[in-house]
Amino acid sequence: MIEALKTPEERFDTISNFPYKPLYIEALSGYENLRMHYINEGPKEAKFTFLCLHGQPTWCYLYRKMIPIFL
């Protein structure tokens, strides 16, 4: 089993300028007890998809000012 540190969910409660609903994938084969966070914004029938991947040590907050432009 992989050892990983998890940030408690409540640590994100006071973050401003990030109105996006957190979504998670928990069925990660080989990574039991871990989950991957993602956000999914915009209309489902949108013509384009913007897939934004961040590296270590950044996280999705990096894209908070770009997401409204993409929409």
PDB file of N, CA, C, O and CB in Angstrom:
ATOM      1  N   MET A   1       0.842  -1.181   0.000  1.00  0.00           N
ATOM      2  CA  MET A   1       0.000   0.000   0.000  1.00  0.00           C
ATOM      3  C   MET A   1       0.889   1.247   0.000  1.00  0.00           C
ATOM      4  O   MET A   1       1.922   1.287   0.669  1.00  0.00           O
ATOM      5  CB  MET A   1      -0.959  -0.004   1.224  1.00  0.00           C
ATOM      6  N   ILE A   2       0.482   2.235  -0.740  1.00  0.00           N
ATOM      7  CA  ILE A   2       1.210   3.500  -0.819  1.00  0.00           C
ATOM      8  C   ILE A   2       0.946   4.323   0.429  1.00  0.00           C
ATOM      9  O   ILE A   2      -0.196   4.449   0.872  1.00  0.00           O
ATOM     10  CB  ILE A   2       0.807   4.290  -2.081  1.00  0.00           C
ATOM     11  N   GLU A   3       2.003   4.878   0.990  1.00  0.00           N
ATOM     12  CA  GLU A   3       1.845   5.775   2.128  1.00  0.00           C
ATOM     13  C   GLU A   3       1.731   7.197   1.595  1.00  0.00           C
ATOM     14  O   GLU A   3       2.568   7.639   0.807  1.00  0.00           O
ATOM     15  CB  GLU A   3       3.038   5.641   3.135  1.00  0.00           C
ATOM     16  N   ALA A   4       0.700   7.908   2.023  1.00  0.00           N
ATOM     17  CA  ALA A   4       0.486   9.276   1.548  1.00  0.00           C
ATOM     18  C   ALA A   4      -0.084  10.125   2.666  1.00  0.00           C
ATOM     19  O   ALA A   4      -0.833   9.647   3.517  1.00  0.00           O
ATOM     20  CB  ALA A   4      -0.452   9.298   0.326  1.00  0.00           C
ATOM     21  N   LEU A   5       0.285  11.383   2.644  1.00  0.00           N
ATOM     22  CA  LEU A   5      -0.309  12.350   3.567  1.00  0.00           C
ATOM     23  C   LEU A   5      -1.530  12.948   2.895  1.00  0.00           C
ATOM     24  O   LEU A   5      -1.503  13.242   1.700  1.00  0.00           O
ATOM     25  CB  LEU A   5       0.714  13.465   3.974  1.00  0.00           C
ATOM     26  N   LYS A   6      -2.588  13.127   3.648  1.00  0.00           N
ATOM     27  CA  LYS A   6      -3.802  13.737   3.116  1.00  0.00           C
ATOM     28  C   LYS A   6      -4.088  15.016   3.880  1.00  0.00           C
ATOM     29  O   LYS A   6      -4.016  15.047   5.108  1.00  0.00           O
ATOM     30  CB  LYS A   6      -5.004  12.764   3.202  1.00  0.00           C
ATOM     31  N   THR A   7      -4.412  16.064   3.147  1.00  0.00           N
ATOM     32  CA  THR A   7      -4.790  17.324   3.771  1.00  0.00           C
ATOM     33  C   THR A   7      -6.252  17.227   4.184  1.00  0.00           C
ATOM     34  O   THR A   7      -7.097  16.883   3.358  1.00  0.00           O
ATOM     35  CB  THR A   7      -4.553  18.531   2.809  1.00  0.00           C
ATOM     36  N   PRO A   8      -6.569  17.521   5.435  1.00  0.00           N
ATOM     37  CA  PRO A   8      -7.972  17.483   5.861  1.00  0.00           C
ATOM     38  C   PRO A   8      -8.832  18.450   5.039  1.00  0.00           C
ATOM     39  O   PRO A   8      -8.410  19.569   4.748  1.00  0.00           O
ATOM     40  CB  PRO A   8      -8.082  17.825   7.357  1.00  0.00           C
ATOM     41  N   GLU A   9     -10.009  18.020   4.678  1.00  0.00           N
ATOM     42  CA  GLU A   9     -10.910  18.802   3.830  1.00  0.00           C
ATOM     43  C   GLU A   9     -11.181  20.200   4.390  1.00  0.00           C
ATOM     44  O   GLU A   9     -11.284  21.163   3.630  1.00  0.00           O
ATOM     45  CB  GLU A   9     -12.221  18.062   3.658  1.00  0.00           C
ATOM     46  N   GLU A  10     -11.297  20.314   5.705  1.00  0.00           N
ATOM     47  CA  GLU A  10     -11.620  21.615   6.308  1.00  0.00           C
ATOM     48  C   GLU A  10     -10.505  22.648   6.123  1.00  0.00           C
ATOM     49  O   GLU A  10     -10.744  23.838   6.325  1.00  0.00           O
ATOM     50  CB  GLU A  10     -11.904  21.440   7.790  1.00  0.00           C
ATOM     51  N   ARG A  11      -9.326  22.236   5.754  1.00  0.00           N
ATOM     52  CA  ARG A  11      -8.234  23.192   5.504  1.00  0.00           C
ATOM     53  C   ARG A  11      -8.526  24.080   4.301  1.00  0.00           C
ATOM     54  O   ARG A  11      -7.916  25.138   4.147  1.00  0.00           O
ATOM     55  CB  ARG A  11      -6.914  22.446   5.285  1.00  0.00           C
ATOM     56  N   PHE A  12      -9.447  23.660   3.456  1.00  0.00           N
ATOM     57  CA  PHE A  12      -9.772  24.423   2.259  1.00  0.00           C
ATOM     58  C   PHE A  12     -10.996  25.318   2.449  1.00  0.00           C
ATOM     59  O   PHE A  12     -11.365  26.050   1.530  1.00  0.00           O
ATOM     60  CB  PHE A  12     -10.003  23.483   1.103  1.00  0.00           C
ATOM     61  N   ASP A  13     -11.627  25.275   3.609  1.00  0.00           N
ATOM     62  CA  ASP A  13     -12.864  26.021   3.855  1.00  0.00           C
ATOM     63  C   ASP A  13     -12.705  27.533   3.774  1.00  0.00           C
ATOM     64  O   ASP A  13     -13.641  28.221   3.367  1.00  0.00           O
ATOM     65  CB  ASP A  13     -13.401  25.661   5.198  1.00  0.00           C
ATOM     66  N   THR A  14     -11.571  28.059   4.143  1.00  0.00           N
ATOM     67  CA  THR A  14     -11.400  29.517   4.202  1.00  0.00           C
ATOM     68  C   THR A  14     -10.667  30.091   2.994  1.00  0.00           C
ATOM     69  O   THR A  14     -10.294  31.264   3.006  1.00  0.00           O
ATOM     70  CB  THR A  14     -10.653  29.888   5.454  1.00  0.00           C
ATOM     71  N   ILE A  15     -10.459  29.309   1.978  1.00  0.00           N
ATOM     72  CA  ILE A  15      -9.771  29.801   0.785  1.00  0.00           C
ATOM     73  C   ILE A  15     -10.726  30.679  -0.011  1.00  0.00           C
ATOM     74  O   ILE A  15     -11.840  30.273  -0.343  1.00  0.00           O
ATOM     75  CB  ILE A  15      -9.245  28.622  -0.089  1.00  0.00           C
ATOM     76  N   SER A  16     -10.268  31.889  -0.309  1.00  0.00           N
ATOM     77  CA  SER A  16     -11.116  32.822  -1.062  1.00  0.00           C
ATOM     78  C   SER A  16     -10.790  32.742  -2.555  1.00  0.00           C
ATOM     79  O   SER A  16      -9.762  32.194  -2.954  1.00  0.00           O
ATOM     80  CB  SER A  16     -10.927  34.275  -0.546  1.00  0.00           C
ATOM     81  N   ASN A  17     -11.673  33.290  -3.352  1.00  0.00           N
ATOM     82  CA  ASN A  17     -11.490  33.339  -4.807  1.00  0.00           C
ATOM     83  C   ASN A  17     -11.411  31.967  -5.458  1.00  0.00           C
ATOM     84  O   ASN A  17     -10.735  31.803  -6.474  1.00  0.00           O
ATOM     85  CB  ASN A  17     -10.247  34.106  -5.133  1.00  0.00           C
ATOM     86  N   PHE A  18     -12.087  30.990  -4.892  1.00  0.00           N
ATOM     87  CA  PHE A  18     -12.119  29.664  -5.504  1.00  0.00           C
ATOM     88  C   PHE A  18     -13.516  29.077  -5.307  1.00  0.00           C
ATOM     89  O   PHE A  18     -13.727  28.242  -4.427  1.00  0.00           O
ATOM     90  CB  PHE A  18     -11.020  28.727  -4.888  1.00  0.00           C
ATOM     91  N   PRO A  19     -14.472  29.520  -6.136  1.00  0.00           N
ATOM     92  CA  PRO A  19     -15.869  29.115  -5.952  1.00  0.00           C
ATOM     93  C   PRO A  19     -16.232  27.772  -6.587  1.00  0.00           C
ATOM     94  O   PRO A  19     -17.413  27.455  -6.725  1.00  0.00           O
ATOM     95  CB  PRO A  19     -16.759  30.166  -6.513  1.00  0.00           C
ATOM     96  N   TYR A  20     -15.247  26.995  -6.966  1.00  0.00           N
ATOM     97  CA  TYR A  20     -15.508  25.777  -7.725  1.00  0.00           C
ATOM     98  C   TYR A  20     -15.732  24.579  -6.811  1.00  0.00           C
ATOM     99  O   TYR A  20     -15.018  24.373  -5.830  1.00  0.00           O
ATOM    100  CB  TYR A  20     -14.356  25.495  -8.672  1.00  0.00           C
ATOM    101  N   LYS A  21     -16.741  23.799  -7.163  1.00  0.00           N
ATOM    102  CA  LYS A  21     -17.112  22.631  -6.364  1.00  0.00           C
ATOM    103  C   LYS A  21     -16.061  21.525  -6.506  1.00  0.00           C
ATOM    104  O   LYS A  21     -15.700  21.152  -7.623  1.00  0.00           O
ATOM    105  CB  LYS A  21     -18.502  22.106  -6.787  1.00  0.00           C
ATOM    106  N   PRO A  22     -15.573  21.005  -5.385  1.00  0.00           N
ATOM    107  CA  PRO A  22     -14.602  19.911  -5.473  1.00  0.00           C
ATOM    108  C   PRO A  22     -15.279  18.590  -5.850  1.00  0.00           C
ATOM    109  O   PRO A  22     -16.319  18.233  -5.298  1.00  0.00           O
ATOM    110  CB  PRO A  22     -13.857  19.757  -4.140  1.00  0.00           C
ATOM    111  N   LEU A  23     -14.687  17.890  -6.774  1.00  0.00           N
ATOM    112  CA  LEU A  23     -15.147  16.567  -7.190  1.00  0.00           C
ATOM    113  C   LEU A  23     -13.969  15.609  -7.032  1.00  0.00           C
ATOM    114  O   LEU A  23     -12.811  16.025  -7.080  1.00  0.00           O
ATOM    115  CB  LEU A  23     -15.691  16.575  -8.676  1.00  0.00           C
ATOM    116  N   TYR A  24     -14.269  14.333  -6.844  1.00  0.00           N
ATOM    117  CA  TYR A  24     -13.204  13.366  -6.585  1.00  0.00           C
ATOM    118  C   TYR A  24     -13.438  12.063  -7.329  1.00  0.00           C
ATOM    119  O   TYR A  24     -14.577  11.632  -7.510  1.00  0.00           O
ATOM    120  CB  TYR A  24     -13.088  13.095  -5.093  1.00  0.00           C
ATOM    121  N   ILE A  25     -12.360  11.449  -7.753  1.00  0.00           N
ATOM    122  CA  ILE A  25     -12.366  10.077  -8.264  1.00  0.00           C
ATOM    123  C   ILE A  25     -11.693   9.242  -7.190  1.00  0.00           C
ATOM    124  O   ILE A  25     -10.557   9.512  -6.801  1.00  0.00           O
ATOM    125  CB  ILE A  25     -11.627   9.947  -9.675  1.00  0.00           C
ATOM    126  N   GLU A  26     -12.397   8.227  -6.715  1.00  0.00           N
ATOM    127  CA  GLU A  26     -11.840   7.397  -5.648  1.00  0.00           C
ATOM    128  C   GLU A  26     -11.494   5.987  -6.109  1.00  0.00           C
ATOM    129  O   GLU A  26     -10.791   5.265  -5.402  1.00  0.00           O
ATOM    130  CB  GLU A  26     -12.810   7.324  -4.503  1.00  0.00           C
ATOM    131  N   ALA A  27     -11.971   5.588  -7.269  1.00  0.00           N
ATOM    132  CA  ALA A  27     -11.702   4.235  -7.772  1.00  0.00           C
ATOM    133  C   ALA A  27     -10.437   4.250  -8.618  1.00  0.00           C
ATOM    134  O   ALA A  27     -10.493   4.148  -9.843  1.00  0.00           O
ATOM    135  CB  ALA A  27     -12.904   3.696  -8.600  1.00  0.00           C
ATOM    136  N   LEU A  28      -9.298   4.379  -7.948  1.00  0.00           N
ATOM    137  CA  LEU A  28      -8.014   4.420  -8.639  1.00  0.00           C
ATOM    138  C   LEU A  28      -7.304   3.083  -8.435  1.00  0.00           C
ATOM    139  O   LEU A  28      -6.785   2.807  -7.354  1.00  0.00           O
ATOM    140  CB  LEU A  28      -7.135   5.604  -8.123  1.00  0.00           C
ATOM    141  N   SER A  29      -7.287   2.278  -9.455  1.00  0.00           N
ATOM    142  CA  SER A  29      -6.695   0.949  -9.360  1.00  0.00           C
ATOM    143  C   SER A  29      -5.238   1.032  -8.918  1.00  0.00           C
ATOM    144  O   SER A  29      -4.431   1.741  -9.520  1.00  0.00           O
ATOM    145  CB  SER A  29      -6.800   0.221 -10.702  1.00  0.00           C
ATOM    146  N   GLY A  30      -4.918   0.302  -7.867  1.00  0.00           N
ATOM    147  CA  GLY A  30      -3.565   0.298  -7.336  1.00  0.00           C
ATOM    148  C   GLY A  30      -3.285   1.397  -6.332  1.00  0.00           C
ATOM    149  O   GLY A  30      -2.202   1.447  -5.749  1.00  0.00           O
ATOM    150  N   TYR A  31      -4.250   2.278  -6.125  1.00  0.00           N
ATOM    151  CA  TYR A  31      -4.079   3.401  -5.193  1.00  0.00           C
ATOM    152  C   TYR A  31      -5.227   3.418  -4.190  1.00  0.00           C
ATOM    153  O   TYR A  31      -5.893   4.439  -4.017  1.00  0.00           O
ATOM    154  CB  TYR A  31      -4.009   4.754  -5.960  1.00  0.00           C
ATOM    155  N   GLU A  32      -5.452   2.307  -3.542  1.00  0.00           N
ATOM    156  CA  GLU A  32      -6.529   2.202  -2.576  1.00  0.00           C
ATOM    157  C   GLU A  32      -6.339   3.255  -1.479  1.00  0.00           C
ATOM    158  O   GLU A  32      -5.210   3.581  -1.113  1.00  0.00           O
ATOM    159  CB  GLU A  32      -6.583   0.779  -1.971  1.00  0.00           C
ATOM    160  N   ASN A  33      -7.429   3.772  -0.969  1.00  0.00           N
ATOM    161  CA  ASN A  33      -7.463   4.792   0.083  1.00  0.00           C
ATOM    162  C   ASN A  33      -6.978   6.162  -0.382  1.00  0.00           C
ATOM    163  O   ASN A  33      -6.804   7.061   0.442  1.00  0.00           O
ATOM    164  CB  ASN A  33      -6.628   4.342   1.246  1.00  0.00           C
ATOM    165  N   LEU A  34      -6.758   6.339  -1.671  1.00  0.00           N
ATOM    166  CA  LEU A  34      -6.409   7.652  -2.203  1.00  0.00           C
ATOM    167  C   LEU A  34      -7.516   8.118  -3.129  1.00  0.00           C
ATOM    168  O   LEU A  34      -8.316   7.316  -3.611  1.00  0.00           O
ATOM    169  CB  LEU A  34      -5.047   7.614  -2.947  1.00  0.00           C
ATOM    170  N   ARG A  35      -7.558   9.403  -3.372  1.00  0.00           N
ATOM    171  CA  ARG A  35      -8.533   9.945  -4.310  1.00  0.00           C
ATOM    172  C   ARG A  35      -7.872  11.063  -5.105  1.00  0.00           C
ATOM    173  O   ARG A  35      -6.878  11.645  -4.671  1.00  0.00           O
ATOM    174  CB  ARG A  35      -9.803  10.462  -3.569  1.00  0.00           C
ATOM    175  N   MET A  36      -8.430  11.353  -6.263  1.00  0.00           N
ATOM    176  CA  MET A  36      -7.908  12.406  -7.113  1.00  0.00           C
ATOM    177  C   MET A  36      -8.969  13.494  -7.230  1.00  0.00           C
ATOM    178  O   MET A  36     -10.126  13.215  -7.546  1.00  0.00           O
ATOM    179  CB  MET A  36      -7.503  11.855  -8.515  1.00  0.00           C
ATOM    180  N   HIS A  37      -8.571  14.712  -6.978  1.00  0.00           N
ATOM    181  CA  HIS A  37      -9.474  15.863  -7.034  1.00  0.00           C
ATOM    182  C   HIS A  37      -9.521  16.419  -8.453  1.00  0.00           C
ATOM    183  O   HIS A  37      -8.515  16.432  -9.162  1.00  0.00           O
ATOM    184  CB  HIS A  37      -9.028  16.960  -6.038  1.00  0.00           C
ATOM    185  N   TYR A  38     -10.699  16.876  -8.853  1.00  0.00           N
ATOM    186  CA  TYR A  38     -10.832  17.586 -10.117  1.00  0.00           C
ATOM    187  C   TYR A  38     -12.004  18.545 -10.019  1.00  0.00           C
ATOM    188  O   TYR A  38     -12.849  18.418  -9.134  1.00  0.00           O
ATOM    189  CB  TYR A  38     -11.021  16.600 -11.298  1.00  0.00           C
ATOM    190  N   ILE A  39     -12.051  19.504 -10.931  1.00  0.00           N
ATOM    191  CA  ILE A  39     -13.213  20.374 -11.038  1.00  0.00           C
ATOM    192  C   ILE A  39     -13.724  20.265 -12.466  1.00  0.00           C
ATOM    193  O   ILE A  39     -12.957  19.992 -13.389  1.00  0.00           O
ATOM    194  CB  ILE A  39     -12.866  21.862 -10.661  1.00  0.00           C
ATOM    195  N   ASN A  40     -15.006  20.477 -12.640  1.00  0.00           N
ATOM    196  CA  ASN A  40     -15.639  20.361 -13.943  1.00  0.00           C
ATOM    197  C   ASN A  40     -16.592  21.540 -14.086  1.00  0.00           C
ATOM    198  O   ASN A  40     -17.697  21.519 -13.544  1.00  0.00           O
ATOM    199  CB  ASN A  40     -16.388  18.987 -14.108  1.00  0.00           C
ATOM    200  N   GLU A  41     -16.171  22.552 -14.803  1.00  0.00           N
ATOM    201  CA  GLU A  41     -16.945  23.779 -14.932  1.00  0.00           C
ATOM    202  C   GLU A  41     -17.417  23.970 -16.365  1.00  0.00           C
ATOM    203  O   GLU A  41     -16.849  23.412 -17.303  1.00  0.00           O
ATOM    204  CB  GLU A  41     -16.118  24.983 -14.483  1.00  0.00           C
ATOM    205  N   GLY A  42     -18.455  24.759 -16.513  1.00  0.00           N
ATOM    206  CA  GLY A  42     -18.958  25.076 -17.839  1.00  0.00           C
ATOM    207  C   GLY A  42     -20.065  24.138 -18.271  1.00  0.00           C
ATOM    208  O   GLY A  42     -20.340  23.138 -17.608  1.00  0.00           O
ATOM    209  N   PRO A  43     -20.698  24.467 -19.387  1.00  0.00           N
ATOM    210  CA  PRO A  43     -21.821  23.654 -19.869  1.00  0.00           C
ATOM    211  C   PRO A  43     -21.363  22.302 -20.406  1.00  0.00           C
ATOM    212  O   PRO A  43     -20.285  22.184 -20.988  1.00  0.00           O
ATOM    213  CB  PRO A  43     -22.581  24.403 -20.953  1.00  0.00           C
ATOM    214  N   LYS A  44     -22.191  21.292 -20.206  1.00  0.00           N
ATOM    215  CA  LYS A  44     -21.859  19.943 -20.682  1.00  0.00           C
ATOM    216  C   LYS A  44     -21.795  19.872 -22.204  1.00  0.00           C
ATOM    217  O   LYS A  44     -21.078  19.042 -22.762  1.00  0.00           O
ATOM    218  CB  LYS A  44     -22.880  18.939 -20.167  1.00  0.00           C
ATOM    219  N   GLU A  45     -22.543  20.740 -22.867  1.00  0.00           N
ATOM    220  CA  GLU A  45     -22.570  20.716 -24.332  1.00  0.00           C
ATOM    221  C   GLU A  45     -21.512  21.635 -24.953  1.00  0.00           C
ATOM    222  O   GLU A  45     -21.594  21.946 -26.141  1.00  0.00           O
ATOM    223  CB  GLU A  45     -23.951  21.118 -24.828  1.00  0.00           C
ATOM    224  N   ALA A  46     -20.538  22.066 -24.180  1.00  0.00           N
ATOM    225  CA  ALA A  46     -19.486  22.956 -24.681  1.00  0.00           C
ATOM    226  C   ALA A  46     -18.737  22.317 -25.848  1.00  0.00           C
ATOM    227  O   ALA A  46     -18.539  21.103 -25.890  1.00  0.00           O
ATOM    228  CB  ALA A  46     -18.500  23.310 -23.553  1.00  0.00           C
ATOM    229  N   LYS A  47     -18.334  23.145 -26.775  1.00  0.00           N
ATOM    230  CA  LYS A  47     -17.639  22.672 -27.967  1.00  0.00           C
ATOM    231  C   LYS A  47     -16.212  22.211 -27.660  1.00  0.00           C
ATOM    232  O   LYS A  47     -15.695  21.305 -28.313  1.00  0.00           O
ATOM    233  CB  LYS A  47     -17.611  23.768 -29.016  1.00  0.00           C
ATOM    234  N   PHE A  48     -15.584  22.833 -26.673  1.00  0.00           N
ATOM    235  CA  PHE A  48     -14.192  22.527 -26.353  1.00  0.00           C
ATOM    236  C   PHE A  48     -14.035  22.106 -24.899  1.00  0.00           C
ATOM    237  O   PHE A  48     -14.857  22.441 -24.046  1.00  0.00           O
ATOM    238  CB  PHE A  48     -13.306  23.729 -26.644  1.00  0.00           C
ATOM    239  N   THR A  49     -12.980  21.378 -24.637  1.00  0.00           N
ATOM    240  CA  THR A  49     -12.595  20.997 -23.276  1.00  0.00           C
ATOM    241  C   THR A  49     -11.190  21.513 -23.022  1.00  0.00           C
ATOM    242  O   THR A  49     -10.296  21.346 -23.852  1.00  0.00           O
ATOM    243  CB  THR A  49     -12.672  19.444 -23.067  1.00  0.00           C
ATOM    244  N   PHE A  50     -11.002  22.138 -21.872  1.00  0.00           N
ATOM    245  CA  PHE A  50      -9.672  22.575 -21.455  1.00  0.00           C
ATOM    246  C   PHE A  50      -9.235  21.670 -20.309  1.00  0.00           C
ATOM    247  O   PHE A  50      -9.829  21.697 -19.231  1.00  0.00           O
ATOM    248  CB  PHE A  50      -9.665  24.094 -21.025  1.00  0.00           C
ATOM    249  N   LEU A  51      -8.222  20.887 -20.537  1.00  0.00           N
ATOM    250  CA  LEU A  51      -7.668  20.014 -19.510  1.00  0.00           C
ATOM    251  C   LEU A  51      -6.428  20.697 -18.957  1.00  0.00           C
ATOM    252  O   LEU A  51      -5.431  20.852 -19.662  1.00  0.00           O
ATOM    253  CB  LEU A  51      -7.334  18.585 -20.078  1.00  0.00           C
ATOM    254  N   CYS A  52      -6.490  21.102 -17.705  1.00  0.00           N
ATOM    255  CA  CYS A  52      -5.388  21.820 -17.064  1.00  0.00           C
ATOM    256  C   CYS A  52      -4.761  20.914 -16.016  1.00  0.00           C
ATOM    257  O   CYS A  52      -5.403  20.541 -15.035  1.00  0.00           O
ATOM    258  CB  CYS A  52      -5.879  23.156 -16.421  1.00  0.00           C
ATOM    259  N   LEU A  53      -3.527  20.572 -16.231  1.00  0.00           N
ATOM    260  CA  LEU A  53      -2.804  19.713 -15.297  1.00  0.00           C
ATOM    261  C   LEU A  53      -1.728  20.543 -14.610  1.00  0.00           C
ATOM    262  O   LEU A  53      -0.999  21.294 -15.259  1.00  0.00           O
ATOM    263  CB  LEU A  53      -2.179  18.481 -16.026  1.00  0.00           C
ATOM    264  N   HIS A  54      -1.638  20.404 -13.316  1.00  0.00           N
ATOM    265  CA  HIS A  54      -0.600  21.132 -12.585  1.00  0.00           C
ATOM    266  C   HIS A  54       0.475  20.156 -12.138  1.00  0.00           C
ATOM    267  O   HIS A  54       0.263  18.944 -12.102  1.00  0.00           O
ATOM    268  CB  HIS A  54      -1.196  21.884 -11.366  1.00  0.00           C
ATOM    269  N   GLY A  55       1.608  20.699 -11.806  1.00  0.00           N
ATOM    270  CA  GLY A  55       2.710  19.867 -11.332  1.00  0.00           C
ATOM    271  C   GLY A  55       2.875  19.996  -9.830  1.00  0.00           C
ATOM    272  O   GLY A  55       2.106  20.682  -9.157  1.00  0.00           O
ATOM    273  N   GLN A  56       3.864  19.345  -9.336  1.00  0.00           N
ATOM    274  CA  GLN A  56       4.188  19.397  -7.917  1.00  0.00           C
ATOM    275  C   GLN A  56       5.109  20.590  -7.710  1.00  0.00           C
ATOM    276  O   GLN A  56       6.078  20.682  -8.463  1.00  0.00           O
ATOM    277  CB  GLN A  56       4.856  18.059  -7.421  1.00  0.00           C
ATOM    278  N   PRO A  57       4.923  21.474  -6.814  1.00  0.00           N
ATOM    279  CA  PRO A  57       4.062  21.452  -5.643  1.00  0.00           C
ATOM    280  C   PRO A  57       2.820  22.325  -5.798  1.00  0.00           C
ATOM    281  O   PRO A  57       2.290  22.793  -4.791  1.00  0.00           O
ATOM    282  CB  PRO A  57       4.839  21.893  -4.441  1.00  0.00           C
ATOM    283  N   THR A  58       2.334  22.564  -7.013  1.00  0.00           N
ATOM    284  CA  THR A  58       1.159  23.416  -7.201  1.00  0.00           C
ATOM    285  C   THR A  58      -0.124  22.600  -7.110  1.00  0.00           C
ATOM    286  O   THR A  58      -0.087  21.374  -7.005  1.00  0.00           O
ATOM    287  CB  THR A  58       1.229  24.139  -8.553  1.00  0.00           C
ATOM    288  N   TRP A  59      -1.258  23.291  -7.151  1.00  0.00           N
ATOM    289  CA  TRP A  59      -2.554  22.620  -7.115  1.00  0.00           C
ATOM    290  C   TRP A  59      -3.543  23.437  -7.924  1.00  0.00           C
ATOM    291  O   TRP A  59      -3.160  24.464  -8.484  1.00  0.00           O
ATOM    292  CB  TRP A  59      -3.054  22.428  -5.653  1.00  0.00           C
ATOM    293  N   CYS A  60      -4.802  23.024  -8.008  1.00  0.00           N
ATOM    294  CA  CYS A  60      -5.772  23.639  -8.915  1.00  0.00           C
ATOM    295  C   CYS A  60      -6.032  25.116  -8.632  1.00  0.00           C
ATOM    296  O   CYS A  60      -6.532  25.825  -9.506  1.00  0.00           O
ATOM    297  CB  CYS A  60      -7.064  22.893  -8.842  1.00  0.00           C
ATOM    298  N   TYR A  61      -5.711  25.585  -7.456  1.00  0.00           N
ATOM    299  CA  TYR A  61      -5.868  27.011  -7.138  1.00  0.00           C
ATOM    300  C   TYR A  61      -5.071  27.873  -8.120  1.00  0.00           C
ATOM    301  O   TYR A  61      -5.407  29.036  -8.339  1.00  0.00           O
ATOM    302  CB  TYR A  61      -5.414  27.297  -5.685  1.00  0.00           C
ATOM    303  N   LEU A  62      -4.039  27.317  -8.697  1.00  0.00           N
ATOM    304  CA  LEU A  62      -3.226  28.006  -9.689  1.00  0.00           C
ATOM    305  C   LEU A  62      -4.087  28.518 -10.844  1.00  0.00           C
ATOM    306  O   LEU A  62      -3.775  29.555 -11.430  1.00  0.00           O
ATOM    307  CB  LEU A  62      -2.130  27.075 -10.216  1.00  0.00           C
ATOM    308  N   TYR A  63      -5.147  27.817 -11.172  1.00  0.00           N
ATOM    309  CA  TYR A  63      -5.982  28.142 -12.330  1.00  0.00           C
ATOM    310  C   TYR A  63      -7.197  29.007 -12.006  1.00  0.00           C
ATOM    311  O   TYR A  63      -8.041  29.219 -12.876  1.00  0.00           O
ATOM    312  CB  TYR A  63      -6.444  26.880 -12.972  1.00  0.00           C
ATOM    313  N   ARG A  64      -7.307  29.505 -10.794  1.00  0.00           N
ATOM    314  CA  ARG A  64      -8.510  30.228 -10.362  1.00  0.00           C
ATOM    315  C   ARG A  64      -8.825  31.442 -11.229  1.00  0.00           C
ATOM    316  O   ARG A  64      -9.999  31.773 -11.396  1.00  0.00           O
ATOM    317  CB  ARG A  64      -8.351  30.670  -8.930  1.00  0.00           C
ATOM    318  N   LYS A  65      -7.825  32.113 -11.782  1.00  0.00           N
ATOM    319  CA  LYS A  65      -8.071  33.294 -12.619  1.00  0.00           C
ATOM    320  C   LYS A  65      -8.220  32.932 -14.090  1.00  0.00           C
ATOM    321  O   LYS A  65      -8.727  33.734 -14.874  1.00  0.00           O
ATOM    322  CB  LYS A  65      -6.942  34.299 -12.452  1.00  0.00           C
ATOM    323  N   MET A  66      -7.790  31.751 -14.471  1.00  0.00           N
ATOM    324  CA  MET A  66      -7.886  31.315 -15.866  1.00  0.00           C
ATOM    325  C   MET A  66      -9.233  30.670 -16.178  1.00  0.00           C
ATOM    326  O   MET A  66      -9.746  30.807 -17.289  1.00  0.00           O
ATOM    327  CB  MET A  66      -6.767  30.340 -16.183  1.00  0.00           C
ATOM    328  N   ILE A  67      -9.802  29.973 -15.210  1.00  0.00           N
ATOM    329  CA  ILE A  67     -11.049  29.232 -15.449  1.00  0.00           C
ATOM    330  C   ILE A  67     -12.157  30.138 -15.985  1.00  0.00           C
ATOM    331  O   ILE A  67     -12.815  29.756 -16.953  1.00  0.00           O
ATOM    332  CB  ILE A  67     -11.517  28.556 -14.159  1.00  0.00           C
ATOM    333  N   PRO A  68     -12.401  31.327 -15.405  1.00  0.00           N
ATOM    334  CA  PRO A  68     -13.453  32.186 -15.964  1.00  0.00           C
ATOM    335  C   PRO A  68     -13.184  32.588 -17.418  1.00  0.00           C
ATOM    336  O   PRO A  68     -14.128  32.765 -18.188  1.00  0.00           O
ATOM    337  CB  PRO A  68     -13.599  33.435 -15.114  1.00  0.00           C
ATOM    338  N   ILE A  69     -11.939  32.732 -17.794  1.00  0.00           N
ATOM    339  CA  ILE A  69     -11.600  33.080 -19.180  1.00  0.00           C
ATOM    340  C   ILE A  69     -11.888  31.898 -20.103  1.00  0.00           C
ATOM    341  O   ILE A  69     -12.383  32.084 -21.214  1.00  0.00           O
ATOM    342  CB  ILE A  69     -10.111  33.502 -19.293  1.00  0.00           C
ATOM    343  N   PHE A  70     -11.586  30.698 -19.652  1.00  0.00           N
ATOM    344  CA  PHE A  70     -11.864  29.506 -20.454  1.00  0.00           C
ATOM    345  C   PHE A  70     -13.362  29.310 -20.672  1.00  0.00           C
ATOM    346  O   PHE A  70     -13.784  28.804 -21.712  1.00  0.00           O
ATOM    347  CB  PHE A  70     -11.272  28.270 -19.783  1.00  0.00           C
ATOM    348  N   LEU A  71     -14.162  29.714 -19.684  1.00  0.00           N
ATOM    349  CA  LEU A  71     -15.606  29.529 -19.795  1.00  0.00           C
ATOM    350  C   LEU A  71     -16.207  30.549 -20.732  1.00  0.00           C
ATOM    351  O   LEU A  71     -17.418  30.548 -20.950  1.00  0.00           O
ATOM    352  CB  LEU A  71     -16.269  29.623 -18.430  1.00  0.00           C
TER     353      LEU A  71
END
